[in-house]
mmCIF file with all atom_site columns, C-alpha atoms in Angstrom:
data_model
loop_
_atom_site.group_PDB
_atom_site.id
_atom_site.type_symbol
_atom_site.label_atom_id
_atom_site.label_alt_id
_atom_site.label_comp_id
_atom_site.label_asym_id
_atom_site.label_entity_id
_atom_site.label_seq_id
_atom_site.pdbx_PDB_ins_code
_atom_site.Cartn_x
_atom_site.Cartn_y
_atom_site.Cartn_z
_atom_site.occupancy
_atom_site.B_iso_or_equiv
_atom_site.pdbx_formal_charge
_atom_site.auth_seq_id
_atom_site.auth_comp_id
_atom_site.auth_asym_id
_atom_site.auth_atom_id
_atom_site.pdbx_PDB_model_num
ATOM 1   C CA . MET A 1 1   ? -57.339  -33.714 77.235 1.00 87.00 ? 1   MET A CA 1
ATOM 2   C CA . VAL A 1 2   ? -60.636  -34.574 78.902 1.00 87.00 ? 2   VAL A CA 1
ATOM 3   C CA . ALA A 1 3   ? -60.082  -31.858 81.508 1.00 88.00 ? 3   ALA A CA 1
ATOM 4   C CA . LEU A 1 4   ? -59.496  -29.228 78.795 1.00 91.00 ? 4   LEU A CA 1
ATOM 5   C CA . LEU A 1 5   ? -62.667  -30.247 77.000 1.00 90.00 ? 5   LEU A CA 1
ATOM 6   C CA . GLY A 1 6   ? -64.472  -30.140 80.336 1.00 92.00 ? 6   GLY A CA 1
ATOM 7   C CA . ILE A 1 7   ? -63.227  -26.597 80.937 1.00 91.00 ? 7   ILE A CA 1
ATOM 8   C CA . LEU A 1 8   ? -64.388  -25.455 77.514 1.00 92.00 ? 8   LEU A CA 1
ATOM 9   C CA . PHE A 1 9   ? -67.746  -27.168 77.798 1.00 91.00 ? 9   PHE A CA 1
ATOM 10  C CA . GLY A 1 10  ? -68.212  -25.878 81.352 1.00 92.00 ? 10  GLY A CA 1
ATOM 11  C CA . ALA A 1 11  ? -67.473  -22.326 80.208 1.00 92.00 ? 11  ALA A CA 1
ATOM 12  C CA . VAL A 1 12  ? -70.163  -22.577 77.550 1.00 92.00 ? 12  VAL A CA 1
ATOM 13  C CA . LEU A 1 13  ? -72.629  -23.917 80.118 1.00 89.00 ? 13  LEU A CA 1
ATOM 14  C CA . GLY A 1 14  ? -71.672  -21.165 82.571 1.00 90.00 ? 14  GLY A CA 1
ATOM 15  C CA . THR A 1 15  ? -72.548  -18.429 80.105 1.00 89.00 ? 15  THR A CA 1
ATOM 16  C CA . ARG A 1 16  ? -76.006  -19.853 79.432 1.00 89.00 ? 16  ARG A CA 1
ATOM 17  C CA . TYR A 1 17  ? -77.406  -22.008 82.245 1.00 87.00 ? 17  TYR A CA 1
ATOM 18  C CA . LYS A 1 18  ? -77.785  -22.216 86.006 1.00 89.00 ? 18  LYS A CA 1
ATOM 19  C CA . VAL A 1 19  ? -75.588  -24.432 88.156 1.00 88.00 ? 19  VAL A CA 1
ATOM 20  C CA . PHE A 1 20  ? -77.994  -27.380 88.073 1.00 90.00 ? 20  PHE A CA 1
ATOM 21  C CA . ILE A 1 21  ? -77.020  -28.101 84.467 1.00 90.00 ? 21  ILE A CA 1
ATOM 22  C CA . LEU A 1 22  ? -73.723  -29.491 85.783 1.00 89.00 ? 22  LEU A CA 1
ATOM 23  C CA . ILE A 1 23  ? -75.404  -32.521 87.371 1.00 92.00 ? 23  ILE A CA 1
ATOM 24  C CA . PRO A 1 24  ? -76.834  -34.134 84.196 1.00 93.00 ? 24  PRO A CA 1
ATOM 25  C CA . THR A 1 25  ? -73.818  -33.033 82.188 1.00 93.00 ? 25  THR A CA 1
ATOM 26  C CA . ALA A 1 26  ? -71.418  -34.624 84.662 1.00 93.00 ? 26  ALA A CA 1
ATOM 27  C CA . MET A 1 27  ? -73.483  -37.815 84.826 1.00 95.00 ? 27  MET A CA 1
ATOM 28  C CA . LEU A 1 28  ? -73.504  -38.118 81.055 1.00 94.00 ? 28  LEU A CA 1
ATOM 29  C CA . GLY A 1 29  ? -69.761  -37.507 80.885 1.00 93.00 ? 29  GLY A CA 1
ATOM 30  C CA . LEU A 1 30  ? -69.030  -39.979 83.678 1.00 94.00 ? 30  LEU A CA 1
ATOM 31  C CA . ALA A 1 31  ? -71.147  -42.624 81.951 1.00 95.00 ? 31  ALA A CA 1
ATOM 32  C CA . ALA A 1 32  ? -69.297  -42.058 78.672 1.00 94.00 ? 32  ALA A CA 1
ATOM 33  C CA . ILE A 1 33  ? -65.910  -42.335 80.396 1.00 93.00 ? 33  ILE A CA 1
ATOM 34  C CA . ALA A 1 34  ? -67.003  -45.491 82.229 1.00 94.00 ? 34  ALA A CA 1
ATOM 35  C CA . VAL A 1 35  ? -68.162  -47.118 78.982 1.00 94.00 ? 35  VAL A CA 1
ATOM 36  C CA . HIS A 1 36  ? -64.909  -46.159 77.290 1.00 93.00 ? 36  HIS A CA 1
ATOM 37  C CA . GLY A 1 37  ? -62.918  -47.577 80.193 1.00 92.00 ? 37  GLY A CA 1
ATOM 38  C CA . ILE A 1 38  ? -64.781  -50.880 79.992 1.00 92.00 ? 38  ILE A CA 1
ATOM 39  C CA . VAL A 1 39  ? -64.577  -51.179 76.202 1.00 93.00 ? 39  VAL A CA 1
ATOM 40  C CA . ALA A 1 40  ? -60.908  -50.206 76.024 1.00 91.00 ? 40  ALA A CA 1
ATOM 41  C CA . GLN A 1 41  ? -60.149  -52.446 79.017 1.00 89.00 ? 41  GLN A CA 1
ATOM 42  C CA . GLY A 1 42  ? -58.339  -49.599 80.744 1.00 84.00 ? 42  GLY A CA 1
ATOM 43  C CA . SER A 1 43  ? -57.235  -49.745 84.337 1.00 90.00 ? 43  SER A CA 1
ATOM 44  C CA . LEU A 1 44  ? -59.583  -48.550 87.039 1.00 91.00 ? 44  LEU A CA 1
ATOM 45  C CA . GLY A 1 45  ? -57.097  -45.939 88.262 1.00 91.00 ? 45  GLY A CA 1
ATOM 46  C CA . VAL A 1 46  ? -56.797  -44.253 84.877 1.00 91.00 ? 46  VAL A CA 1
ATOM 47  C CA . THR A 1 47  ? -60.567  -44.288 84.407 1.00 92.00 ? 47  THR A CA 1
ATOM 48  C CA . LEU A 1 48  ? -61.135  -42.695 87.817 1.00 93.00 ? 48  LEU A CA 1
ATOM 49  C CA . GLN A 1 49  ? -58.480  -40.041 87.153 1.00 93.00 ? 49  GLN A CA 1
ATOM 50  C CA . THR A 1 50  ? -60.171  -39.221 83.855 1.00 93.00 ? 50  THR A CA 1
ATOM 51  C CA . MET A 1 51  ? -63.524  -38.935 85.624 1.00 94.00 ? 51  MET A CA 1
ATOM 52  C CA . LEU A 1 52  ? -62.020  -36.622 88.230 1.00 95.00 ? 52  LEU A CA 1
ATOM 53  C CA . GLY A 1 53  ? -60.443  -34.504 85.498 1.00 94.00 ? 53  GLY A CA 1
ATOM 54  C CA . LEU A 1 54  ? -63.802  -34.159 83.765 1.00 94.00 ? 54  LEU A CA 1
ATOM 55  C CA . ILE A 1 55  ? -65.631  -33.146 86.952 1.00 95.00 ? 55  ILE A CA 1
ATOM 56  C CA . LEU A 1 56  ? -62.988  -30.582 87.927 1.00 95.00 ? 56  LEU A CA 1
ATOM 57  C CA . GLY A 1 57  ? -62.798  -29.263 84.368 1.00 95.00 ? 57  GLY A CA 1
ATOM 58  C CA . LEU A 1 58  ? -66.561  -28.764 84.173 1.00 93.00 ? 58  LEU A CA 1
ATOM 59  C CA . GLN A 1 59  ? -66.634  -26.886 87.464 1.00 93.00 ? 59  GLN A CA 1
ATOM 60  C CA . ILE A 1 60  ? -63.642  -24.671 86.681 1.00 94.00 ? 60  ILE A CA 1
ATOM 61  C CA . GLY A 1 61  ? -65.057  -23.904 83.251 1.00 94.00 ? 61  GLY A CA 1
ATOM 62  C CA . TYR A 1 62  ? -68.469  -23.139 84.714 1.00 93.00 ? 62  TYR A CA 1
ATOM 63  C CA . VAL A 1 63  ? -66.980  -20.593 87.129 1.00 94.00 ? 63  VAL A CA 1
ATOM 64  C CA . PHE A 1 64  ? -65.058  -19.024 84.239 1.00 93.00 ? 64  PHE A CA 1
ATOM 65  C CA . GLY A 1 65  ? -68.285  -18.884 82.195 1.00 92.00 ? 65  GLY A CA 1
ATOM 66  C CA . LEU A 1 66  ? -70.071  -17.172 85.079 1.00 92.00 ? 66  LEU A CA 1
ATOM 67  C CA . ALA A 1 67  ? -67.323  -14.558 85.221 1.00 91.00 ? 67  ALA A CA 1
ATOM 68  C CA . VAL A 1 68  ? -67.656  -13.945 81.483 1.00 90.00 ? 68  VAL A CA 1
ATOM 69  C CA . ARG A 1 69  ? -71.443  -13.633 81.802 1.00 89.00 ? 69  ARG A CA 1
ATOM 70  C CA . ALA A 1 70  ? -71.148  -11.155 84.697 1.00 88.00 ? 70  ALA A CA 1
ATOM 71  C CA . THR A 1 71  ? -68.540  -9.098  82.859 1.00 88.00 ? 71  THR A CA 1
ATOM 72  C CA . THR A 1 72  ? -70.571  -8.867  79.665 1.00 86.00 ? 72  THR A CA 1
ATOM 73  C CA . ALA A 1 73  ? -73.739  -8.003  81.606 1.00 82.00 ? 73  ALA A CA 1
ATOM 74  C CA . ALA A 1 74  ? -71.933  -5.186  83.421 1.00 81.00 ? 74  ALA A CA 1
ATOM 75  C CA . ALA A 1 75  ? -70.505  -3.903  80.144 1.00 80.00 ? 75  ALA A CA 1
ATOM 76  C CA . ARG A 1 76  ? -73.969  -3.862  78.578 1.00 78.00 ? 76  ARG A CA 1
ATOM 77  C CA . LEU A 1 77  ? -75.331  -1.819  81.480 1.00 79.00 ? 77  LEU A CA 1
ATOM 78  C CA . ARG A 1 78  ? -72.576  0.791   81.139 1.00 74.00 ? 78  ARG A CA 1
ATOM 79  C CA . VAL A 1 79  ? -73.113  1.144   77.385 1.00 65.00 ? 79  VAL A CA 1
ATOM 80  C CA . ALA A 1 80  ? -76.917  1.416   77.503 1.00 56.00 ? 80  ALA A CA 1
ATOM 81  C CA . PRO A 1 81  ? -78.029  4.799   76.132 1.00 59.00 ? 81  PRO A CA 1
ATOM 82  C CA . ALA A 1 82  ? -79.931  7.201   78.378 1.00 56.00 ? 82  ALA A CA 1
ATOM 83  C CA . GLU A 1 83  ? -82.826  7.453   75.887 1.00 56.00 ? 83  GLU A CA 1
ATOM 84  C CA . THR A 1 84  ? -84.099  4.025   76.853 1.00 55.00 ? 84  THR A CA 1
ATOM 85  C CA . VAL A 1 85  ? -85.462  5.413   80.134 1.00 54.00 ? 85  VAL A CA 1
ATOM 86  C CA . GLN A 1 86  ? -89.055  6.590   79.821 1.00 57.00 ? 86  GLN A CA 1
ATOM 87  C CA . SER A 1 87  ? -89.421  10.347  80.169 1.00 58.00 ? 87  SER A CA 1
ATOM 88  C CA . ARG A 1 88  ? -93.191  10.311  80.622 1.00 60.00 ? 88  ARG A CA 1
ATOM 89  C CA . PRO A 1 89  ? -95.180  8.676   83.409 1.00 61.00 ? 89  PRO A CA 1
ATOM 90  C CA . LEU A 1 90  ? -96.880  5.356   82.850 1.00 61.00 ? 90  LEU A CA 1
ATOM 91  C CA . ARG A 1 91  ? -100.616 5.389   82.255 1.00 64.00 ? 91  ARG A CA 1
ATOM 92  C CA . ILE A 1 92  ? -102.597 2.900   84.237 1.00 67.00 ? 92  ILE A CA 1
ATOM 93  C CA . ALA A 1 93  ? -105.826 1.860   82.613 1.00 66.00 ? 93  ALA A CA 1
ATOM 94  C CA . SER A 1 94  ? -108.759 2.125   84.956 1.00 69.00 ? 94  SER A CA 1
ATOM 95  C CA . ARG A 1 95  ? -110.896 -0.951  85.391 1.00 65.00 ? 95  ARG A CA 1
ATOM 96  C CA . PRO A 1 96  ? -114.383 -1.249  86.767 1.00 64.00 ? 96  PRO A CA 1
ATOM 97  C CA . PRO A 1 97  ? -114.554 -2.529  90.352 1.00 64.00 ? 97  PRO A CA 1
ATOM 98  C CA . VAL A 1 98  ? -114.748 -6.276  90.780 1.00 70.00 ? 98  VAL A CA 1
ATOM 99  C CA . GLY A 1 99  ? -118.290 -7.576  91.048 1.00 68.00 ? 99  GLY A CA 1
ATOM 100 C CA . ARG A 1 100 ? -120.001 -4.814  89.106 1.00 60.00 ? 100 ARG A CA 1
ATOM 101 C CA . ARG A 1 101 ? -121.002 -5.358  85.541 1.00 60.00 ? 101 ARG A CA 1
ATOM 102 C CA . THR A 1 102 ? -121.109 -2.491  83.129 1.00 56.00 ? 102 THR A CA 1
#
């Protein structure tokens, strides 16, 4: 269950943020699992397996989110209308040379 939630949460993070968001997210999740393991007096093995499931779920979900982001970005580029390209040259405003006051 924790791994599935990690995959979903990782996918959301993958569509929005860079990879460094996984570090604080994983630390917060690991802390929450550790507190739950202590309060519920669960065995160390089960707690560590749950932590591993969360970490793997976040990473798998993040990669899936990156794939979704890349796919949607490519689809937006293909659909962009040709009228968005400027047909006239850019005008560059002339400035007085540096050091001279006008």
